[in-house]
Coordinates of C-alpha atoms in Angstrom, one line a residue:
M1 CA -28.7 -32.5 50.1
D2 CA -32.5 -31.7 48.2
A3 CA -33.2 -28.1 48.3
H4 CA -36.7 -29.1 47.8
A5 CA -35.9 -29.8 51.6
L6 CA -34.8 -27.2 53.0
R7 CA -37.9 -25.3 51.6
R8 CA -39.3 -27.2 52.7
Q9 CA -38.5 -27.1 56.2
G10 CA -38.8 -22.6 55.8
W11 CA -35.0 -22.5 54.5
T12 CA -35.5 -19.2 51.9
I13 CA -33.6 -19.3 48.5
S14 CA -30.7 -17.0 49.9
A15 CA -29.7 -19.4 52.9
I16 CA -30.4 -22.4 50.4
A17 CA -28.1 -21.2 47.9
R18 CA -25.5 -20.3 51.0
H19 CA -25.8 -24.0 52.1
L20 CA -25.3 -25.4 49.0
G21 CA -22.7 -23.0 47.6
R22 CA -24.8 -22.2 45.0
D23 CA -26.3 -19.0 43.0
R24 CA -29.9 -17.4 44.0
K25 CA -31.1 -17.9 40.4
T26 CA -30.1 -21.5 39.4
I27 CA -32.2 -22.7 44.0
R28 CA -34.8 -21.0 41.9
A29 CA -34.7 -22.5 39.2
Y30 CA -34.6 -25.5 40.1
L31 CA -37.2 -25.4 42.9
N32 CA -40.1 -23.8 40.0
G33 CA -38.7 -27.4 38.5
E34 CA -37.7 -25.0 35.6
Q35 CA -34.1 -27.3 35.4
E36 CA -33.1 -30.0 36.2
A37 CA -31.0 -31.1 39.0
G38 CA -27.8 -32.7 37.3
Q39 CA -28.6 -31.1 33.9
R40 CA -27.4 -27.9 31.8
R41 CA -29.8 -26.3 30.4
Q42 CA -28.2 -25.8 26.8
P43 CA -28.2 -22.3 25.2
R44 CA -30.6 -22.4 21.6
D45 CA -28.1 -22.9 18.2
G46 CA -27.8 -19.7 16.2
F47 CA -26.4 -21.8 13.6
L48 CA -30.1 -23.5 13.5
P49 CA -31.8 -20.9 11.4
Y50 CA -28.6 -20.5 8.5
L51 CA -28.3 -24.4 7.7
D52 CA -30.5 -25.0 5.1
Y53 CA -28.5 -22.0 3.1
C54 CA -24.9 -23.7 4.4
R55 CA -26.5 -26.5 2.8
Q56 CA -27.6 -25.3 -0.5
R57 CA -24.5 -22.9 -1.1
L58 CA -21.6 -26.3 0.0
A59 CA -23.7 -28.5 -2.8
D60 CA -24.0 -25.5 -5.1
D61 CA -20.1 -25.1 -4.5
P62 CA -18.4 -28.6 -2.6
H63 CA -14.6 -26.9 -2.2
L64 CA -16.7 -23.2 -0.9
W65 CA -14.0 -21.7 2.0
A66 CA -15.4 -21.4 5.9
S67 CA -14.4 -18.1 5.4
A68 CA -16.3 -16.8 3.1
L69 CA -18.6 -19.2 3.6
F70 CA -19.2 -17.2 7.2
D71 CA -19.0 -13.8 5.9
E72 CA -21.8 -14.6 3.7
V73 CA -23.9 -15.7 6.7
V74 CA -22.9 -12.7 9.1
E75 CA -24.4 -10.4 6.4
L76 CA -27.7 -12.7 6.6
G77 CA -27.5 -12.1 10.1
Y78 CA -25.2 -14.5 12.2
E79 CA -23.9 -13.7 14.8
G80 CA -21.5 -16.2 16.2
G81 CA -18.0 -16.1 16.2
Y82 CA -16.4 -17.9 13.5
S83 CA -14.6 -21.1 15.2
T84 CA -18.3 -22.0 16.7
F85 CA -19.3 -21.8 12.9
T86 CA -16.4 -24.1 11.9
R87 CA -17.3 -26.4 14.9
A88 CA -21.2 -26.3 13.3
L89 CA -20.5 -27.0 10.3
R90 CA -18.0 -30.5 11.5
R91 CA -21.6 -31.5 14.2
Y92 CA -23.5 -31.6 11.0
D93 CA -22.1 -32.7 8.6
V94 CA -22.8 -29.6 5.8
R95 CA -19.3 -30.1 3.5
P96 CA -20.4 -32.8 1.5
H97 CA -17.2 -35.4 0.6
C98 CA -15.4 -34.3 -2.3
D99 CA -13.0 -38.3 -3.3
P100 CA -9.9 -36.3 -5.1
C101 CA -9.5 -33.9 -2.3
Q102 CA -9.0 -36.5 0.2
A103 CA -5.7 -37.3 -0.8
T104 CA -2.9 -36.5 1.6
R105 CA 0.7 -34.5 0.2
G106 CA 3.3 -34.8 1.8
R107 CA 6.8 -33.6 1.1
D108 CA 9.8 -31.2 3.8
V109 CA 8.8 -28.0 4.1
A110 CA 11.5 -24.7 4.7
I111 CA 10.8 -21.4 6.1
I112 CA 12.8 -18.3 4.2
A113 CA 13.5 -16.0 6.1
H114 CA 12.2 -12.0 5.1
P115 CA 13.1 -9.4 6.3
P116 CA 10.8 -6.4 7.3
G117 CA 10.8 -4.1 4.0
E118 CA 13.0 -6.2 2.3
E119 CA 10.3 -7.8 -0.5
I120 CA 7.5 -8.0 -2.2
Q121 CA 6.3 -10.8 -4.5
F122 CA 4.3 -10.0 -7.7
D123 CA 2.1 -12.8 -9.5
W124 CA -0.6 -12.7 -12.0
L125 CA -3.8 -14.7 -11.0
E126 CA -5.4 -15.7 -14.0
L127 CA -9.3 -15.6 -13.4
P128 CA -12.0 -17.6 -15.6
D129 CA -15.6 -17.2 -17.1
P130 CA -15.6 -13.5 -15.6
P131 CA -19.0 -10.9 -17.1
G132 CA -19.4 -10.6 -19.9
E133 CA -20.1 -7.3 -19.8
W134 CA -16.2 -6.6 -18.5
G135 CA -15.7 -7.7 -22.1
V136 CA -12.2 -9.1 -21.2
G137 CA -12.5 -12.6 -23.3
A138 CA -12.0 -15.9 -21.6
H139 CA -9.9 -14.7 -18.6
A140 CA -9.7 -11.2 -16.2
H141 CA -6.1 -10.1 -14.7
L142 CA -5.0 -9.7 -11.3
L143 CA -2.4 -8.3 -10.6
V144 CA -1.6 -9.6 -6.4
G145 CA 1.4 -7.4 -4.6
A146 CA 1.9 -9.3 -1.1
L147 CA 4.8 -8.0 1.9
A148 CA 6.9 -10.8 2.4
H149 CA 7.5 -10.6 6.0
S150 CA 4.0 -9.2 6.2
G151 CA 2.1 -10.9 4.7
R152 CA -0.4 -7.5 3.9
W153 CA -1.2 -7.4 0.1
R154 CA -3.1 -5.4 -2.3
A155 CA -4.3 -6.2 -5.3
V156 CA -5.2 -4.3 -9.2
L157 CA -7.6 -5.7 -11.9
A158 CA -6.3 -5.3 -15.2
E159 CA -7.5 -5.7 -18.7
S160 CA -4.5 -7.3 -20.3
E161 CA -0.9 -9.2 -18.7
D162 CA 0.9 -6.7 -21.0
F163 CA 3.9 -4.4 -20.3
P164 CA 1.9 -0.5 -20.1
H165 CA -0.8 -2.8 -17.4
L166 CA 1.2 -4.4 -16.0
V167 CA 3.9 -1.2 -15.1
Q168 CA 0.0 0.9 -14.4
G169 CA -1.4 -2.2 -11.8
L170 CA 2.0 -2.3 -9.9
D171 CA 2.0 1.4 -9.6
Q172 CA -1.3 1.3 -8.1
V173 CA -0.5 -2.0 -5.6
V174 CA 2.6 -0.5 -3.5
R175 CA 0.4 2.6 -3.4
R176 CA -2.4 0.8 -1.8
L177 CA 0.4 -1.3 0.6
G178 CA 2.3 3.1 1.4
G179 CA 5.5 2.1 -0.4
T180 CA 7.1 -0.2 -1.8
A181 CA 9.8 -2.9 -0.8
R182 CA 13.6 -2.9 -1.6
R183 CA 13.1 -5.6 -3.6
W184 CA 10.5 -7.4 -6.1
R185 CA 10.4 -10.7 -6.7
F186 CA 8.1 -12.7 -10.1
D187 CA 7.9 -15.4 -11.6
R188 CA 9.6 -16.1 -14.7
M189 CA 7.6 -13.4 -17.0
S190 CA 7.8 -12.2 -20.6
T191 CA 7.1 -9.1 -19.2
V192 CA 9.8 -8.2 -16.6
C193 CA 12.5 -11.2 -18.1
Y194 CA 13.0 -13.2 -20.6
P195 CA 12.1 -16.7 -19.7
S196 CA 15.3 -18.6 -20.9
S197 CA 17.9 -16.8 -19.1
G198 CA 15.6 -15.0 -16.0
Q199 CA 17.2 -11.7 -17.2
V200 CA 16.0 -8.7 -17.0
T201 CA 14.6 -7.1 -20.4
A202 CA 15.5 -3.3 -20.7
A203 CA 12.8 -2.3 -20.6
F204 CA 11.8 -3.7 -17.2
A205 CA 14.5 -2.0 -15.8
G206 CA 14.1 1.1 -16.5
V207 CA 10.9 1.0 -14.7
A208 CA 12.6 -0.8 -11.2
K209 CA 15.2 2.2 -11.7
Y210 CA 12.6 4.2 -12.4
Y211 CA 11.5 3.3 -8.0
G212 CA 14.7 2.9 -6.9
V213 CA 14.0 -1.3 -6.4
G214 CA 15.8 -4.2 -6.7
V215 CA 14.0 -7.3 -9.2
D216 CA 14.4 -11.4 -8.7
V217 CA 13.6 -13.4 -10.2
C218 CA 12.4 -17.3 -9.2
P219 CA 14.4 -19.9 -10.7
S220 CA 13.1 -22.4 -13.3
R221 CA 10.5 -24.3 -11.3
R222 CA 10.5 -22.7 -8.2
G223 CA 6.6 -21.6 -8.3
N224 CA 7.2 -21.9 -3.7
R225 CA 9.3 -19.1 -3.5
E226 CA 6.5 -16.9 -3.6
G227 CA 4.9 -18.8 -1.1
V228 CA 3.3 -15.3 0.0
V229 CA 1.7 -13.6 -3.1
E230 CA 0.6 -17.4 -3.6
K231 CA -1.3 -17.4 -0.3
A232 CA -2.9 -14.1 -1.0
N233 CA -3.8 -15.4 -4.7
H234 CA -5.7 -18.0 -2.9
S235 CA -7.3 -16.1 -0.7
A236 CA -8.5 -13.7 -3.2
A237 CA -9.6 -16.4 -6.0
Q238 CA -11.2 -18.3 -3.2
R239 CA -13.1 -15.5 -0.7
W240 CA -13.8 -13.2 -3.4
W241 CA -13.8 -14.7 -7.0
R242 CA -16.3 -17.0 -6.5
T243 CA -19.1 -15.1 -5.1
V244 CA -18.6 -12.4 -7.6
P245 CA -21.9 -11.6 -9.4
D246 CA -22.6 -11.4 -13.8
Q247 CA -23.9 -9.0 -13.3
L248 CA -21.7 -6.5 -11.5
S249 CA -18.7 -4.1 -13.1
V250 CA -15.2 -3.7 -13.0
E251 CA -14.7 -0.6 -10.7
Q252 CA -17.4 -2.8 -8.8
A253 CA -15.3 -5.7 -8.2
Q254 CA -12.4 -4.5 -7.3
S255 CA -13.9 -2.3 -4.2
G256 CA -15.1 -5.4 -3.1
V257 CA -11.6 -7.0 -3.6
D258 CA -10.1 -4.2 -1.9
K259 CA -12.2 -4.1 1.1
L260 CA -11.3 -8.5 1.4
S261 CA -8.4 -7.3 1.4
V262 CA -7.3 -4.6 4.2
R263 CA -10.2 -7.0 5.7
M264 CA -7.6 -9.9 6.3
D265 CA -5.0 -7.1 7.5
A266 CA -6.7 -7.5 10.9
R267 CA -5.2 -12.0 10.8
R268 CA -3.6 -12.6 14.1
R269 CA 0.4 -13.3 14.6
T270 CA 3.0 -14.7 16.3
V271 CA 6.0 -12.9 16.2
D272 CA 8.7 -14.1 19.1
G273 CA 5.8 -15.1 21.1
A274 CA 4.1 -11.8 21.6
R275 CA 1.1 -11.7 19.6
T276 CA 0.5 -9.1 16.3
T277 CA -1.2 -8.5 12.9
V278 CA -0.8 -8.0 9.5
A279 CA -1.5 -4.8 10.5
E280 CA 0.6 -3.8 12.5
L281 CA 3.2 -5.4 11.3
A282 CA 3.0 -4.1 7.7
A283 CA 2.7 -0.5 9.8
A284 CA 6.0 -1.4 10.9
E285 CA 7.7 -2.3 7.8
P286 CA 10.7 0.3 6.9
L287 CA 9.1 1.0 3.4
L288 CA 11.0 3.4 0.6
R289 CA 8.5 6.7 -1.0
L290 CA 7.1 5.9 -4.1
P291 CA 7.6 8.8 -6.6
V292 CA 5.1 11.9 -7.1
L293 CA 3.6 10.3 -10.8
P294 CA 3.7 6.2 -12.4
F295 CA 6.2 6.0 -14.4
P296 CA 5.4 7.7 -17.3
A297 CA 4.4 4.0 -19.4
Q298 CA 1.9 4.5 -23.0
L299 CA -1.4 2.4 -22.5
S300 CA -3.0 1.9 -25.2
V301 CA -6.9 -0.2 -25.1
E302 CA -9.6 -0.5 -28.2
R303 CA -13.0 0.9 -28.0
T304 CA -16.2 0.5 -29.2
V305 CA -18.7 4.1 -30.1
T306 CA -21.5 4.3 -28.3
A307 CA -24.5 5.1 -30.4
Q308 CA -23.7 8.7 -28.1
S309 CA -20.5 9.1 -30.1
L310 CA -18.6 7.7 -26.9
V311 CA -16.0 6.3 -25.8
P312 CA -16.0 3.6 -22.4
F313 CA -12.3 3.9 -20.6
E314 CA -11.6 2.7 -17.1
G315 CA -15.4 3.6 -15.8
N316 CA -15.6 7.1 -17.6
F317 CA -17.0 8.3 -21.0
Y318 CA -15.7 10.4 -23.8
S319 CA -16.8 11.9 -26.2
V320 CA -16.6 11.8 -30.0
P321 CA -17.6 13.5 -33.6
P322 CA -20.8 12.3 -34.4
G323 CA -20.6 9.7 -37.2
L324 CA -18.5 7.6 -36.2
P325 CA -21.0 4.5 -33.5
G326 CA -19.8 1.0 -34.4
A327 CA -16.1 2.4 -35.7
R328 CA -13.3 0.6 -33.1
V329 CA -11.2 3.1 -31.7
T330 CA -7.6 3.5 -30.0
V331 CA -7.6 5.6 -26.5
T332 CA -3.9 6.6 -25.4
H333 CA -3.0 7.8 -21.7
R334 CA 0.6 8.2 -21.0
L335 CA 0.0 7.4 -17.2
G336 CA 1.3 9.9 -14.9
E337 CA -0.1 12.6 -17.4
D338 CA -4.1 14.4 -17.0
F339 CA -5.4 14.1 -20.6
V340 CA -6.5 11.1 -22.8
S341 CA -6.3 10.9 -26.0
I342 CA -8.4 8.5 -28.7
A343 CA -7.5 7.8 -32.3
T344 CA -9.5 5.5 -35.7
A345 CA -7.7 2.9 -37.6
G346 CA -5.7 5.3 -39.2
R347 CA -4.2 6.9 -36.6
A348 CA -5.8 9.9 -36.8
V349 CA -6.6 11.9 -33.0
I350 CA -9.9 12.6 -33.4
A351 CA -10.6 13.9 -30.0
R352 CA -8.0 14.6 -26.5
H353 CA -10.0 15.1 -23.2
R354 CA -8.9 15.7 -19.5
R355 CA -8.8 12.1 -18.2
A356 CA -11.2 12.1 -14.8
M357 CA -10.2 10.1 -12.0
R358 CA -10.7 6.8 -12.8
G359 CA -14.2 4.4 -12.1
A360 CA -15.7 8.1 -11.3
G361 CA -18.7 6.9 -14.2
Q362 CA -17.8 10.2 -15.7
I363 CA -19.1 11.9 -18.7
V364 CA -16.3 14.1 -20.6
R365 CA -18.0 16.2 -23.3
D366 CA -15.8 18.1 -25.3
A367 CA -19.0 21.0 -26.6
G368 CA -18.1 20.8 -30.6
H369 CA -18.7 17.4 -30.1
V370 CA -22.2 18.5 -28.0
I371 CA -23.0 21.1 -30.8
A372 CA -22.0 18.9 -33.7
L373 CA -24.3 15.7 -32.3
E374 CA -27.1 17.6 -32.1
R375 CA -26.8 18.8 -35.8
S376 CA -26.5 15.6 -36.8
V377 CA -29.5 14.1 -35.0
L378 CA -32.1 16.9 -35.3
A379 CA -31.4 17.3 -39.2
S380 CA -32.0 13.9 -39.6
F381 CA -34.9 14.7 -38.2
S382 CA -38.6 15.0 -40.4
D383 CA -42.1 17.3 -40.2
R384 CA -43.1 14.5 -43.2
A385 CA -45.9 12.4 -41.8
P386 CA -45.5 8.5 -41.5
C387 CA -46.4 6.4 -43.9
K388 CA -50.1 5.3 -43.4
P389 CA -49.6 1.0 -43.5
K390 CA -53.3 0.6 -44.1
V391 CA -53.3 2.7 -47.1
R392 CA -55.1 -0.2 -50.9
R393 CA -52.0 -0.1 -53.7
P394 CA -51.8 -2.5 -56.4
P395 CA -49.5 -3.3 -58.8
T396 CA -48.6 -0.8 -60.4
E397 CA -48.6 -0.4 -64.7
A398 CA -43.9 -1.0 -64.8
A399 CA -44.8 -4.0 -62.5
L400 CA -47.6 -6.0 -64.0
A401 CA -45.0 -5.2 -66.9
E402 CA -42.0 -6.9 -65.9
A403 CA -43.5 -9.2 -64.0
E404 CA -45.4 -10.6 -67.8
R405 CA -42.1 -10.9 -68.6
L406 CA -40.7 -12.9 -66.4
R407 CA -44.5 -15.7 -66.9
A408 CA -43.0 -14.8 -70.8
G409 CA -39.4 -17.2 -69.7
Q410 CA -40.2 -19.2 -67.1
A411 CA -43.2 -20.0 -70.1
T412 CA -40.3 -20.5 -73.0
G413 CA -37.5 -22.0 -70.4
S414 CA -33.7 -21.4 -70.2
S415 CA -32.3 -19.9 -73.3
A416 CA -30.3 -23.0 -73.8
E417 CA -34.1 -24.4 -74.8
R418 CA -35.1 -21.9 -76.9
V419 CA -32.2 -22.8 -79.5
V420 CA -34.6 -24.8 -81.6
I421 CA -33.0 -26.8 -84.6
D422 CA -35.3 -26.8 -87.4
L423 CA -34.1 -28.7 -90.7
S424 CA -36.8 -27.5 -92.8
H425 CA -35.0 -23.9 -93.1
Y426 CA -31.9 -25.1 -94.6
A427 CA -34.1 -27.5 -97.3
A428 CA -35.5 -24.4 -98.3
V429 CA -33.0 -22.2 -98.8
A430 CA -31.2 -25.6 -100.2
E431 CA -33.8 -25.9 -103.3
R432 CA -33.6 -21.8 -103.9
L433 CA -30.3 -21.4 -104.5
R434 CA -30.3 -25.0 -106.8
H435 CA -33.1 -22.3 -109.1
V436 CA -30.9 -19.9 -108.8
P437 CA -29.0 -19.9 -112.8
P438 CA -24.4 -19.0 -111.8
P439 CA -23.0 -15.5 -112.4
Q440 CA -22.1 -15.8 -116.4
K441 CA -18.1 -14.4 -117.2
E442 CA -17.8 -10.4 -118.8
E443 CA -16.2 -11.0 -122.4
N444 CA -13.2 -8.6 -122.5
T445 CA -13.9 -6.0 -125.5
E446 CA -10.4 -4.4 -126.4

């Protein structure tokens, strides 16, 4: 039935809407020509303003995760949901085609049961091409720990993968998780076990005893046994490391990975038919309490003294006596203690300071070092007038004499060339000797 015909008969909009079973706003739109019968008004596509940005980002990095790109466009003002965003990526065919990634890989998958509070999986993630200001070489090192039951994970940046940094990273990860599970699982790290046999080293056995946990080492060539932490590694690499800018400091990068891991606690899970989240599962895990202080491993790193007689360490600066700019020193810190020591290459301790909070950006100075530095700087000052660059100063007598000597040497050639053999000298000497009478023998008068 035509609403326009009813309107011409004098029906009100409310009566037409009741008669046709439609909304009054819909009838009014039809009558005013704002909408046609049988055609829905398409809502404005909120993705279009961000289409060019997404094309450029995926052209620069075809393997950028959609979730990482979604985080970026949300910060730019995108108001749609994640599912709407991914549908738009597919609808507009934004992601470039990659032939090597289209190969299918099928294999059997077994589900391993992980009781709550039973296991934490740890793994090192080597991150290539870190910012040059970090001074860690070709790779940055991220220690990732994940609760096997809930999937909650936390990560800590470390300067290297040696034993002291491993212990420091383990302690910081479990404290970020809120406790420790009863078992720790590793792959065959040389700092944890002997790779050939898988037997735990005596040094790491002491660490496990200190925290009251057992240690499980994955069988050789069975990296899939750590599937939970491997998935966390993938998320950290794709959603955080790919977007780390060059000018970011280590402390700012650590803050970024912390925010990502907390944000990923909102992931949805279905357990026994009930909807829940990673955060809710992790909160229900019965984790063990941690010791008040970390395991007392001794951490030693090399640093370079700045021109201000300061030594950087863990996001702070510590003073040393003046006269050492550019020198290499060793900063030593025993985990759990409140002091750091600074020693020269000859192992002579030249400074000892109270340790500042990691990443606080503080400058810790000793009063004696400040006074000595001021005296050294003031002693280098001079009240003499600066030299005048436009004064005429011709070469002195000594300089002219030296120049003349050089010219004479160049004129006569080298020392070998100055050795001349003149046979006339030998002939004159021989002629004189011929005219000299021979010596007469003396007679014996006795």
